[in-house]
Structures are given as structure tokens and as C-alpha cells.
PDB file of C-alpha atoms (C1' of nucleotides) in Angstrom:
ATOM      1  CA  MET V   1     -13.638 -32.949  99.221  1.00 49.00           C
ATOM      2  CA  ILE V   2     -10.358 -31.505  97.474  1.00 44.00           C
ATOM      3  CA  GLU V   3     -10.635 -30.325  93.820  1.00 45.00           C
ATOM      4  CA  MET V   4      -7.498 -31.323  92.636  1.00 48.00           C
ATOM      5  CA  ASP V   5      -7.320 -31.285  88.573  1.00 55.00           C
ATOM      6  CA  GLU V   6      -8.512 -27.683  88.287  1.00 72.00           C
ATOM      7  CA  ALA V   7      -7.677 -25.773  91.144  1.00 87.00           C
ATOM      8  CA  PHE V   8      -5.201 -23.808  90.066  1.00 91.00           C
ATOM      9  CA  PHE V   9      -7.800 -22.377  88.064  1.00 93.00           C
ATOM     10  CA  ASP V  10     -10.202 -22.861  90.429  1.00 93.00           C
ATOM     11  CA  ARG V  11      -8.617 -21.126  93.765  1.00 94.00           C
ATOM     12  CA  VAL V  12      -6.901 -17.947  90.266  1.00 95.00           C
ATOM     13  CA  TYR V  13     -11.212 -17.047  89.950  1.00 95.00           C
ATOM     14  CA  ASP V  14     -12.601 -17.784  94.126  1.00 94.00           C
ATOM     15  CA  GLN V  15      -9.778 -14.827  94.059  1.00 94.00           C
ATOM     16  CA  VAL V  16     -10.674 -12.602  91.616  1.00 95.00           C
ATOM     17  CA  ARG V  17     -13.916 -12.747  92.875  1.00 95.00           C
ATOM     18  CA  ALA V  18     -12.837 -12.142  96.153  1.00 94.00           C
ATOM     19  CA  VAL V  19     -11.343  -8.175  95.119  1.00 95.00           C
ATOM     20  CA  PRO V  20     -13.862  -6.213  96.349  1.00 94.00           C
ATOM     21  CA  SER V  21     -15.616  -3.387  93.805  1.00 95.00           C
ATOM     22  CA  GLY V  22     -13.341  -0.219  94.008  1.00 94.00           C
ATOM     23  CA  THR V  23     -10.175  -1.811  94.143  1.00 94.00           C
ATOM     24  CA  VAL V  24      -8.116  -3.605  91.794  1.00 95.00           C
ATOM     25  CA  CYS V  25      -4.631  -7.116  92.324  1.00 94.00           C
ATOM     26  CA  THR V  26      -2.257  -7.627  91.071  1.00 94.00           C
ATOM     27  CA  TYR V  27      -1.578 -11.015  89.222  1.00 95.00           C
ATOM     28  CA  GLY V  28       0.989 -11.689  92.030  1.00 94.00           C
ATOM     29  CA  THR V  29      -1.329 -10.933  94.634  1.00 94.00           C
ATOM     30  CA  ILE V  30      -3.629 -13.564  92.629  1.00 94.00           C
ATOM     31  CA  ALA V  31      -0.604 -16.383  92.020  1.00 94.00           C
ATOM     32  CA  ARG V  32      -0.427 -15.537  96.004  1.00 93.00           C
ATOM     33  CA  LEU V  33      -3.421 -16.482  97.842  1.00 93.00           C
ATOM     34  CA  ALA V  34      -4.222 -18.245  95.607  1.00 93.00           C
ATOM     35  CA  GLY V  35      -1.068 -20.322  97.071  1.00 92.00           C
ATOM     36  CA  TYR V  36       0.686 -20.144  93.841  1.00 93.00           C
ATOM     37  CA  GLU V  37       3.310 -17.733  95.063  1.00 92.00           C
ATOM     38  CA  GLY V  38       4.851 -16.827  91.826  1.00 91.00           C
ATOM     39  CA  ALA V  39       2.420 -17.766  89.133  1.00 94.00           C
ATOM     40  CA  SER V  40       1.350 -14.669  87.981  1.00 94.00           C
ATOM     41  CA  ARG V  41       1.919 -14.981  84.205  1.00 95.00           C
ATOM     42  CA  GLU V  42      -0.208 -18.243  85.126  1.00 94.00           C
ATOM     43  CA  VAL V  43      -2.873 -15.933  86.382  1.00 95.00           C
ATOM     44  CA  GLY V  44      -3.178 -13.577  83.193  1.00 94.00           C
ATOM     45  CA  VAL V  45      -3.339 -17.625  81.120  1.00 93.00           C
ATOM     46  CA  ALA V  46      -6.280 -17.747  83.686  1.00 94.00           C
ATOM     47  CA  MET V  47      -7.296 -14.932  82.962  1.00 94.00           C
ATOM     48  CA  SER V  48      -7.611 -15.143  79.137  1.00 91.00           C
ATOM     49  CA  ARG V  49      -9.604 -18.983  79.522  1.00 91.00           C
ATOM     50  CA  VAL V  50     -11.885 -16.751  81.393  1.00 92.00           C
ATOM     51  CA  GLN V  51     -16.148 -16.472  80.114  1.00 90.00           C
ATOM     52  CA  SER V  52     -17.641 -13.628  80.050  1.00 87.00           C
ATOM     53  CA  ALA V  53     -20.517 -16.518  81.819  1.00 88.00           C
ATOM     54  CA  TRP V  54     -18.552 -16.757  84.624  1.00 92.00           C
ATOM     55  CA  ASN V  55     -18.860 -13.084  85.830  1.00 90.00           C
ATOM     56  CA  LEU V  56     -15.616 -12.559  87.033  1.00 93.00           C
ATOM     57  CA  PRO V  57     -14.098  -9.641  87.720  1.00 94.00           C
ATOM     58  CA  CYS V  58     -11.627  -9.850  85.712  1.00 93.00           C
ATOM     59  CA  HIS V  59     -10.843  -5.813  84.813  1.00 94.00           C
ATOM     60  CA  ARG V  60      -9.840  -5.371  88.566  1.00 95.00           C
ATOM     61  CA  ILE V  61      -7.026  -7.583  87.594  1.00 95.00           C
ATOM     62  CA  VAL V  62      -3.934  -5.440  86.554  1.00 94.00           C
ATOM     63  CA  ASN V  63      -0.488  -5.424  86.479  1.00 93.00           C
ATOM     64  CA  ALA V  64       2.019  -4.373  89.044  1.00 92.00           C
ATOM     65  CA  LYS V  65       2.848  -1.520  87.053  1.00 92.00           C
ATOM     66  CA  GLY V  66      -1.139  -0.414  87.337  1.00 92.00           C
ATOM     67  CA  THR V  67      -0.766  -0.823  83.732  1.00 93.00           C
ATOM     68  CA  LEU V  68      -4.214  -2.198  81.801  1.00 92.00           C
ATOM     69  CA  ALA V  69      -4.342  -5.394  80.087  1.00 89.00           C
ATOM     70  CA  PRO V  70      -3.338  -5.853  76.294  1.00 87.00           C
ATOM     71  CA  SER V  71      -6.854  -3.823  74.279  1.00 81.00           C
ATOM     72  CA  TYR V  72      -7.387  -7.293  73.170  1.00 79.00           C
ATOM     73  CA  ALA V  73      -8.954  -7.642  76.320  1.00 83.00           C
ATOM     74  CA  PHE V  74     -12.023  -6.250  77.512  1.00 84.00           C
ATOM     75  CA  GLY V  75     -12.773  -5.069  74.144  1.00 82.00           C
ATOM     76  CA  GLY V  76     -10.173  -2.242  74.404  1.00 84.00           C
ATOM     77  CA  LYS V  77      -8.288  -0.365  77.584  1.00 89.00           C
ATOM     78  CA  ASP V  78     -11.315   2.120  77.081  1.00 89.00           C
ATOM     79  CA  ARG V  79     -13.574  -0.424  77.813  1.00 90.00           C
ATOM     80  CA  GLN V  80     -11.771  -1.516  80.942  1.00 92.00           C
ATOM     81  CA  ARG V  81     -10.845   2.305  82.382  1.00 93.00           C
ATOM     82  CA  HIS V  82     -14.419   2.711  82.103  1.00 93.00           C
ATOM     83  CA  VAL V  83     -15.571  -0.119  84.066  1.00 93.00           C
ATOM     84  CA  LEU V  84     -13.312   0.531  86.957  1.00 94.00           C
ATOM     85  CA  GLU V  85     -13.927   3.951  87.248  1.00 95.00           C
ATOM     86  CA  ASP V  86     -17.733   3.057  87.594  1.00 95.00           C
ATOM     87  CA  GLU V  87     -16.557   1.429  90.324  1.00 96.00           C
ATOM     88  CA  GLY V  88     -14.667   3.795  92.189  1.00 95.00           C
ATOM     89  CA  VAL V  89     -10.828   2.915  90.506  1.00 95.00           C
ATOM     90  CA  THR V  90      -8.761   5.766  89.847  1.00 95.00           C
ATOM     91  CA  PHE V  91      -6.503   6.584  86.748  1.00 94.00           C
ATOM     92  CA  ILE V  92      -2.882   8.835  87.274  1.00 92.00           C
ATOM     93  CA  ASP V  93      -3.184   8.318  83.185  1.00 90.00           C
ATOM     94  CA  ASP V  94      -4.674   6.458  80.677  1.00 90.00           C
ATOM     95  CA  ASP V  95      -3.874   3.750  81.295  1.00 89.00           C
ATOM     96  CA  THR V  96      -2.252   3.538  84.894  1.00 93.00           C
ATOM     97  CA  ILE V  97      -4.846   2.965  87.867  1.00 93.00           C
ATOM     98  CA  ASP V  98      -3.354   5.328  90.879  1.00 93.00           C
ATOM     99  CA  MET V  99      -2.292   1.664  92.558  1.00 90.00           C
ATOM    100  CA  ASP V 100      -0.719   2.952  95.954  1.00 85.00           C
ATOM    101  CA  LYS V 101      -5.142   4.204  96.722  1.00 90.00           C
ATOM    102  CA  HIS V 102      -7.007   0.756  94.837  1.00 92.00           C
ATOM    103  CA  VAL V 103      -4.658  -2.012  94.668  1.00 91.00           C
ATOM    104  CA  TRP V 104      -6.055  -5.388  97.095  1.00 86.00           C
ATOM    105  CA  PRO V 105      -5.542  -6.722 100.171  1.00 81.00           C
ATOM    106  CA  LEU V 106      -3.508  -3.437 100.570  1.00 73.00           C
ATOM    107  CA  SER V 107      -1.014  -6.289 102.906  1.00 70.00           C
ATOM    108  CA  GLU V 108      -0.192  -7.266  99.903  1.00 69.00           C
ATOM    109  CA  ARG V 109       0.735  -4.463  98.410  1.00 61.00           C
ATOM    110  CA  PRO V 110       4.370  -4.513  95.890  1.00 57.00           C
ATOM    111  CA  ARG V 111       7.686  -3.262  98.309  1.00 53.00           C
ATOM    112  CA  GLN V 112       6.087  -0.080  98.754  1.00 50.00           C
ATOM    113  CA  MET V 113       6.393  -0.836 102.470  1.00 46.00           C
ATOM    114  CA  SER V 114       7.944   2.560 104.166  1.00 43.00           C
ATOM    115  CA  LEU V 115       7.077   2.892 107.875  1.00 41.00           C
ATOM    116  CA  PHE V 116       7.633   6.287 107.879  1.00 40.00           C
ATOM    117  CA  ASP V 117       6.380   7.579 104.496  1.00 43.00           C
TER     118      ASP V 117
ATOM    119  C1'  DA U   1       7.310 -36.444  78.177  1.00 92.69           C
ATOM    120  C1'  DC U   2      10.045 -32.904  76.368  1.00 92.69           C
ATOM    121  C1'  DG U   3       9.655 -27.761  74.844  1.00 92.69           C
ATOM    122  C1'  DT U   4       6.972 -23.527  74.244  1.00 92.69           C
ATOM    123  C1'  DT U   5       3.974 -20.336  75.714  1.00 92.69           C
ATOM    124  C1'  DG U   6       1.867 -16.729  78.083  1.00 92.69           C
ATOM    125  C1'  DA U   7      -3.689 -10.700  80.225  1.00 92.69           C
ATOM    126  C1'  DC U   8       4.198 -11.146  84.367  1.00 92.69           C
ATOM    127  C1'  DT U   9       7.826  -8.952  87.677  1.00 92.69           C
ATOM    128  C1'  DC U  10      11.991  -7.602  88.121  1.00 92.69           C
ATOM    129  C1'  DC U  11      16.469  -5.745  87.346  1.00 92.69           C
ATOM    130  C1'  DT U  12      20.125  -2.851  84.589  1.00 92.69           C
ATOM    131  C1'  DA U  13      20.807  -0.178  80.732  1.00 92.69           C
TER     132       DA U  13
ATOM    133  C1'  DC F   1      10.518   7.852  79.762  1.00 92.69           C
ATOM    134  C1'  DT F   2      11.737   2.917  76.602  1.00 92.69           C
ATOM    135  C1'  DA F   3      14.730  -1.244  75.481  1.00 92.69           C
ATOM    136  C1'  DG F   4      16.219  -5.694  76.544  1.00 92.69           C
ATOM    137  C1'  DG F   5      16.838  -9.684  79.594  1.00 92.69           C
ATOM    138  C1'  DA F   6      16.160 -13.933  83.594  1.00 92.69           C
ATOM    139  C1'  DG F   7      13.169 -15.719  86.605  1.00 92.69           C
ATOM    140  C1'  DC F   8       9.102 -17.145  87.869  1.00 92.69           C
ATOM    141  C1'  DC F   9       4.534 -21.389  87.172  1.00 92.69           C
ATOM    142  C1'  DA F  10       1.373 -23.921  85.055  1.00 92.69           C
ATOM    143  C1'  DA F  11      -0.653 -25.683  80.949  1.00 92.69           C
ATOM    144  C1'  DC F  12      -1.157 -27.334  76.337  1.00 92.69           C
ATOM    145  C1'  DG F  13       0.813 -29.639  71.701  1.00 92.69           C
TER     146       DG F  13
END
DNA sequence: ACGTTGACTCCTA
DNA sequence: CTAGGAGCCAACG
């Protein structure tokens, strides 16, 4: 059977669950993998509706710049950073993830593909 | 059914 | 580096 109405949220959450520990994923990537490319903003809305009991690793979802979610999420950026660091994610700043090392999946990296770099 | 809104992204100055 | 604006898509009142 096919989910129809809540397909968007369900697919988004399913993709969030698919993000491995120690990596991070951007809203845009989640949207794309869920089949809603360009709906990055809606992914953010979906995250805001996540409840703790769902066990979604929403702390692994960050924006394209690698900065953490606003303070009102996770009870503060420090909390989110701590969780990510505990999973092995490294930061270049207190609020900025070292994206090129931890973004997932590798093939979804945002326009950084220099073949000869 | 239309207009607003949002844990976004990209481009320009 | 920061600031502002436009584009994008789905949910909500």
C-alpha cells in the first residue's frame, strides 16, 4: 500500500532515520532523497514537528552551510553540537560542522565536486 | 481556495 | 565576514 497524504512527512522522516551516525545531512538532501527536491524549507518544518519519542536523529540534519539549527531546537546549539561530537562529527567552529568530512551521502555533496582537487 | 509562513538555499553587494 | 533579496515547495489558517 502506498502512503498518500502524509507521504511527505513520512518520507522525510524515513530519510532522516537513514542518516548514519557520525555523518550529517542537509535539508535539501533530505528533500531530494525523499523525492521532493527543492522542498528544503518544508523539511525544516517537518523537523520542527518531530517529537522526541519518534527517535529521529534530527540533530544530524543541518543547513547547507553546516551551521547548527537555531537555539530553540535541541534546547540549544551546545546540546546539538555535543551530540554530534559524541557521534564522531568534527567542527570547524563552535557552530559549524566540517561538512566535507561528514556530509552524507557523499554523492549528494553540494557543488563541491572538483575532480582534480 | 488563497495568502502566509518556515529548523532552507542561492546569489549579489 | 555580514546583510538583503528572490526562488523554491508543501503545510496551515
